[in-house]
Short mmCIF file of C-alpha atoms in Angstrom, two decimals:
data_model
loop_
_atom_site.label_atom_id
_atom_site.label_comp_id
_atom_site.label_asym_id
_atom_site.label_seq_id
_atom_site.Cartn_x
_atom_site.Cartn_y
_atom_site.Cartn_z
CA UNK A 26 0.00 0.00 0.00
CA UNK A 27 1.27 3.93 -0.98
CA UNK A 28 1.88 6.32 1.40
CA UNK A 29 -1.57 7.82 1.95
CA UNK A 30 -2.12 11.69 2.23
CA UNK A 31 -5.97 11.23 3.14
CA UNK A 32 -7.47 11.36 6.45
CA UNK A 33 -10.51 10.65 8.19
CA UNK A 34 -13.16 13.67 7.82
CA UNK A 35 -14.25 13.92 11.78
CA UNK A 36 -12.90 12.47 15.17
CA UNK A 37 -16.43 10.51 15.74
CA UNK A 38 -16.15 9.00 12.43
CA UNK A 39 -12.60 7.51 13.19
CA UNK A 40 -14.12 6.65 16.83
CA UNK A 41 -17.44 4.68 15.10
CA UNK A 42 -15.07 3.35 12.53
CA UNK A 43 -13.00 1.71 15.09
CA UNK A 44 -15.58 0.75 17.35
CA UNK A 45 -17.39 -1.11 14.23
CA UNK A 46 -13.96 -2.93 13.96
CA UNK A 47 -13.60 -4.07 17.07
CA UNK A 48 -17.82 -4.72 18.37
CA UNK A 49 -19.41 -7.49 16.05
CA UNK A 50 -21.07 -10.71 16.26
CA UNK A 51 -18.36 -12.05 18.44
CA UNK A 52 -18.05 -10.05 20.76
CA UNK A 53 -21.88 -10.28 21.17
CA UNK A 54 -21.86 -14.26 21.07
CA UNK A 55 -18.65 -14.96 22.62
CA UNK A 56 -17.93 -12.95 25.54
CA UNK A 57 -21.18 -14.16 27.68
CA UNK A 58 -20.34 -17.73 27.41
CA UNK A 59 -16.76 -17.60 27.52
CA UNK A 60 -17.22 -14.98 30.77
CA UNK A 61 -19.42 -17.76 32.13
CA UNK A 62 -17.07 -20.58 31.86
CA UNK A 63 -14.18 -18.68 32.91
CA UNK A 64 -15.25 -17.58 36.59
CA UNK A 65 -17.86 -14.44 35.47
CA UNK A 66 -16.27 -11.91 37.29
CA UNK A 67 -13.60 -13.43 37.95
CA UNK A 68 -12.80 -13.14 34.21
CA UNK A 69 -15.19 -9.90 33.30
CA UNK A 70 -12.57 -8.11 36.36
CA UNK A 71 -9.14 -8.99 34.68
CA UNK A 72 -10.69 -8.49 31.35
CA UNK A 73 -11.33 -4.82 32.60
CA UNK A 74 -8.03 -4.13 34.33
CA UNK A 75 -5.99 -5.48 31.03
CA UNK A 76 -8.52 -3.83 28.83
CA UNK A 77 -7.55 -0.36 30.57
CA UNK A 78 -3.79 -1.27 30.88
CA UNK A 79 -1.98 -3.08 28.45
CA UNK A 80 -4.94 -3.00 25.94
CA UNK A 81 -4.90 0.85 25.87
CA UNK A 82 -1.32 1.03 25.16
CA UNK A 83 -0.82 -1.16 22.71
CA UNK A 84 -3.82 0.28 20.80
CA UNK A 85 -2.25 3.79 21.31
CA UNK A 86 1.39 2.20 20.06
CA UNK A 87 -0.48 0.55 17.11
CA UNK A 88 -2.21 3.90 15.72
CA UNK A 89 1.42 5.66 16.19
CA UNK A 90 2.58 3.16 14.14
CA UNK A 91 0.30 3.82 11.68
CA UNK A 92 0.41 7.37 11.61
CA UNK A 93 4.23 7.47 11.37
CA UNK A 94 4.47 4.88 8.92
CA UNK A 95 1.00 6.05 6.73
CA UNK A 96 0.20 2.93 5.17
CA UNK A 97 -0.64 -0.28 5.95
CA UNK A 98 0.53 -2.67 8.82
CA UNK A 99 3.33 -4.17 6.24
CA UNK A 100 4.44 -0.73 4.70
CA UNK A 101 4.22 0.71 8.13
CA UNK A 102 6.29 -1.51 9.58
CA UNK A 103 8.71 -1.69 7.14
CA UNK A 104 8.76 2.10 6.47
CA UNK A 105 9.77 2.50 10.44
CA UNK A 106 11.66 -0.80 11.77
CA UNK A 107 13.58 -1.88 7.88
CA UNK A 108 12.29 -5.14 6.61
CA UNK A 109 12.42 -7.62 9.61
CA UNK A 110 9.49 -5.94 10.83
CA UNK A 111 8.03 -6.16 7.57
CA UNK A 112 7.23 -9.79 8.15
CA UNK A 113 5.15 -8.57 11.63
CA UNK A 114 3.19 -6.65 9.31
CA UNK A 115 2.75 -9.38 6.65
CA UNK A 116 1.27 -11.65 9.65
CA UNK A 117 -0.78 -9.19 10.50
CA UNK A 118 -2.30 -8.61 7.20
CA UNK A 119 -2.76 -12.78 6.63
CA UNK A 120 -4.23 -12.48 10.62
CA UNK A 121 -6.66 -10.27 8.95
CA UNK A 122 -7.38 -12.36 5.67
CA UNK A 123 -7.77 -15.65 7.79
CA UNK A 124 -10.81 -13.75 9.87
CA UNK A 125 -12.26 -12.46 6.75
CA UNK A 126 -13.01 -15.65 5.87
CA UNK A 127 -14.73 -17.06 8.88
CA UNK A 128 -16.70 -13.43 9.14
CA UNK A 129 -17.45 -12.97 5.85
CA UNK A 130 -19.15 -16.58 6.33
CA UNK A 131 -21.17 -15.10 9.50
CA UNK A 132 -22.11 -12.02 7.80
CA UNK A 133 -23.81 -13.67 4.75
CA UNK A 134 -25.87 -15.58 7.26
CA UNK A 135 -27.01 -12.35 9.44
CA UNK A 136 -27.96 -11.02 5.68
CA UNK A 137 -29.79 -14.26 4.61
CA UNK A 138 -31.59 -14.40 7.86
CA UNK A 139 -32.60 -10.03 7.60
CA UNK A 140 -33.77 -10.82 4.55
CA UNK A 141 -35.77 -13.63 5.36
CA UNK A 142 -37.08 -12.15 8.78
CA UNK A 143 -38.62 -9.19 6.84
CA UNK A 144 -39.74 -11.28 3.79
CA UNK A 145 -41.65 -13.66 6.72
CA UNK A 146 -39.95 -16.35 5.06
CA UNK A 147 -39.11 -19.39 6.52
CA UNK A 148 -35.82 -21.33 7.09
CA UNK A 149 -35.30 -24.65 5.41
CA UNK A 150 -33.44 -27.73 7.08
CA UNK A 151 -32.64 -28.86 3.57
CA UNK A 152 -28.85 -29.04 3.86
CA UNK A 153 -28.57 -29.04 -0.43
CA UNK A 154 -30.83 -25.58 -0.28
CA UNK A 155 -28.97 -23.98 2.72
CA UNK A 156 -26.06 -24.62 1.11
CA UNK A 157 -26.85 -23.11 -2.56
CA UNK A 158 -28.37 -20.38 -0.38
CA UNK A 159 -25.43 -19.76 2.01
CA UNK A 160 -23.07 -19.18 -0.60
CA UNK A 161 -24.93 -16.38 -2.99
CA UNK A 162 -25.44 -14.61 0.17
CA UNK A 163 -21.67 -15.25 0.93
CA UNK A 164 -20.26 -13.83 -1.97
CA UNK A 165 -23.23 -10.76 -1.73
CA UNK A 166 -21.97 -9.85 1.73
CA UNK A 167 -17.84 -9.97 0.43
CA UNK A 168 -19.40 -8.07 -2.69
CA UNK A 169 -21.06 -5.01 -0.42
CA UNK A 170 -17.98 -4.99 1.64
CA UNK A 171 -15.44 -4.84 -1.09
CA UNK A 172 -17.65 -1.80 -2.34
CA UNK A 173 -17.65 0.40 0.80
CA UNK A 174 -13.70 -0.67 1.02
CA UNK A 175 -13.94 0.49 -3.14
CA UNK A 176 -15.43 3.94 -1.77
CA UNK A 177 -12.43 5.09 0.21
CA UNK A 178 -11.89 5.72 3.77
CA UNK A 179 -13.88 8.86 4.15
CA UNK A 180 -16.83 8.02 1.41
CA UNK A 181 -17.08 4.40 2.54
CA UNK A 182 -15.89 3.19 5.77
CA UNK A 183 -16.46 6.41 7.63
CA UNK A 184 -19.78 7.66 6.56
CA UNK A 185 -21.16 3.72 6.95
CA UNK A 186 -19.99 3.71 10.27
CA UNK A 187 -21.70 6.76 11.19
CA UNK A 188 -25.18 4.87 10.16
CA UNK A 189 -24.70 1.56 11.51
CA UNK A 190 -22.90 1.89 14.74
CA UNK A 191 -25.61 3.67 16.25
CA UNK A 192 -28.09 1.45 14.94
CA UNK A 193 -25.95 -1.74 16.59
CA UNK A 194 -26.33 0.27 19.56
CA UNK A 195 -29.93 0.66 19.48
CA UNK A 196 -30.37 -2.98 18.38
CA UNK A 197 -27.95 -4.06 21.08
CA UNK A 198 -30.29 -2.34 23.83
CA UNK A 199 -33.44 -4.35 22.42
CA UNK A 200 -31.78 -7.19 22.75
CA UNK A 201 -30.30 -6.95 26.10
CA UNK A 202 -34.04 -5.67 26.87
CA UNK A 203 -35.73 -8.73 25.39
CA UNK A 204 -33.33 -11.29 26.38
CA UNK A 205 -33.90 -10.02 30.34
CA UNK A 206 -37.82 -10.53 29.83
CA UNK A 207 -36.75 -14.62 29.03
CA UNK A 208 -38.00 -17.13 30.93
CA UNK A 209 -34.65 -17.94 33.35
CA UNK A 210 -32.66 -14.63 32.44
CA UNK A 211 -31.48 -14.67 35.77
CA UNK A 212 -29.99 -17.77 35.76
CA UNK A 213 -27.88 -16.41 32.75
CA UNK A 214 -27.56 -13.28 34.31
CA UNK A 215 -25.75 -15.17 37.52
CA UNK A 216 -23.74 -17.30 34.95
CA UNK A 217 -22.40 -14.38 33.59
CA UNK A 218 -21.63 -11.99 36.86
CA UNK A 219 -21.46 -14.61 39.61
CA UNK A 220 -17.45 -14.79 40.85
CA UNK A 221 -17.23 -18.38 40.29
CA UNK A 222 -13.88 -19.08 42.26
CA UNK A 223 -14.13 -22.93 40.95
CA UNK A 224 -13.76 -21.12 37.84
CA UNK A 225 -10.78 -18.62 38.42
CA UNK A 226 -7.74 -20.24 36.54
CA UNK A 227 -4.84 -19.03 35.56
CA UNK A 228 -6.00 -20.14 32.16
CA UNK A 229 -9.21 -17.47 32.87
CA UNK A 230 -6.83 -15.13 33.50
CA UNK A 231 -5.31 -15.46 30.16
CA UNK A 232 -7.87 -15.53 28.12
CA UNK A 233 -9.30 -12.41 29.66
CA UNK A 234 -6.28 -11.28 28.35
CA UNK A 235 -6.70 -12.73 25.34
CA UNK A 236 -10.55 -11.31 24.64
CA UNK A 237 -8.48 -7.84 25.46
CA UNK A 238 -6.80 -8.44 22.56
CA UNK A 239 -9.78 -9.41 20.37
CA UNK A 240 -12.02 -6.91 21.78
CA UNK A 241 -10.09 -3.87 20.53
CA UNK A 242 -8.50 -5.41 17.19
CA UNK A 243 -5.29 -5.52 18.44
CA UNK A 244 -2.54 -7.13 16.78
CA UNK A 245 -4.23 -8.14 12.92
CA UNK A 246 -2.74 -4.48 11.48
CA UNK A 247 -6.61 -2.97 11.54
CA UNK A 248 -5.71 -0.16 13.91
CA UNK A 249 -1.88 0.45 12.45
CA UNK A 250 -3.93 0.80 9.02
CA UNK A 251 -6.34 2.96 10.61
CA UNK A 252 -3.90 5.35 12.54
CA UNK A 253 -2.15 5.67 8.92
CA UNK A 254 -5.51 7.96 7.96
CA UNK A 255 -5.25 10.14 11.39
CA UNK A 256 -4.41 14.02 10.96
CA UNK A 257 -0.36 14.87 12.22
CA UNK A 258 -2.72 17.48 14.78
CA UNK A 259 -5.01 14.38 16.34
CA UNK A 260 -4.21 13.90 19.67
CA UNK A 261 -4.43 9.74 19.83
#
């Protein structure tokens, strides 16, 4: 990737943008259950404390990166630490690639099922149909993302972000609000906050970590190529 001279138009639309990077379907599916089975608070606490610590700094380090190096994880890295560092940023970008093509499989679905839950249509358990199914809506998801990618950083990612994010956040808060009015939502509400000392590994411990890391996109090059489109007067 060039050296890029464009930048993102407003601070909340590099905040929404990164927020949409980092909140998605698994944070919303996996951090219940793997809170649950890793002590509740006893992993929700650490996840907090190394969310606020380590988390913060390396996100800060990562969009410096970026900024410094204005391009993407590999150019960035190369540009500022020679080409051994280039390989860092070539993992990165294949980190990146290889959850593009789990996600990409989970966002067809979430499209296939919209479409269906406001056609009132309803799902098959033909495995042949799912499958033919699955896969137009696959390639229609990559195809809609590869166009807002197409539109630029300012046209595309931005100005989507600024629509959706606060409609996840609405749709979040229904959820949350329906999910409580569930017969036994308690019981999953106690799975999820109870401080399950039984629970409290050093293994929970690390993968509180670990969920730090996935939480805020750390470490796949999304934030060193996003800090590459900050102005030289944002103060990170």
């Amino acid at each position: 990737m060039a050296t890029t001279a464009t930048t993102w138009g407003s601070r909340i639309g590099f905040i929404l943008a990164g927020a949409g990077s980092a909140i998605g379907l698994g944070s919303i599916w996996k951090f219940p259950f793997w809170a649950g089975i890793n002590g509740g608070s006893g992993f929700i606490i650490p996840y907090i404390i190394f969310t606020f610590t380590i988390g913060i700094t390396l996100l800060i380090a990562e969009l410096v990166v970026g900024r410094a190096g204005r391009g993407s994880a590999l150019h960035a890295l190369k540009h500022l630490g020679g080409p051994v560092f280039s390989v860092m940023g070539g993992i990165a970008v294949l980190t990146s690639f290889v959850i593009l093509s789990y996600y990409s499989v989970v966002g067809g679905w979430c499209v296939k099922y919209l479409f269906d839950s406001l056609c009132g249509e309803l799902v098959t358990n033909d495995p042949k149909v799912l499958q033919a199914t699955f896969s137009l809506w696959h390639f229609s998801f990559l195809t809609l993302t590869c166009g807002v990618v197409a539109l630029g950083v300012v046209n595309g990612i931005e100005r989507l972000s600024k629509y959706l994010l606060p409609t996840l956040f609405i749709l979040m808060i229904v959820i949350m609000i329906r999910s409580l009015s569930l017969p036994g939502a308690m019981e999953g509400v106690k799975f999820l906050f109870d401080f399950s000392f039984d629970k409290l590994t050093w293994m929970s411990v690390l993968n509180a970590m670990g969920f730090t890391f996935f939480s805020l996109s750390l470490g796949c090059g999304i934030m060193v190529t996003y800090g590459a489109y900050l102005k030289d007067s944002t103060d990170i």
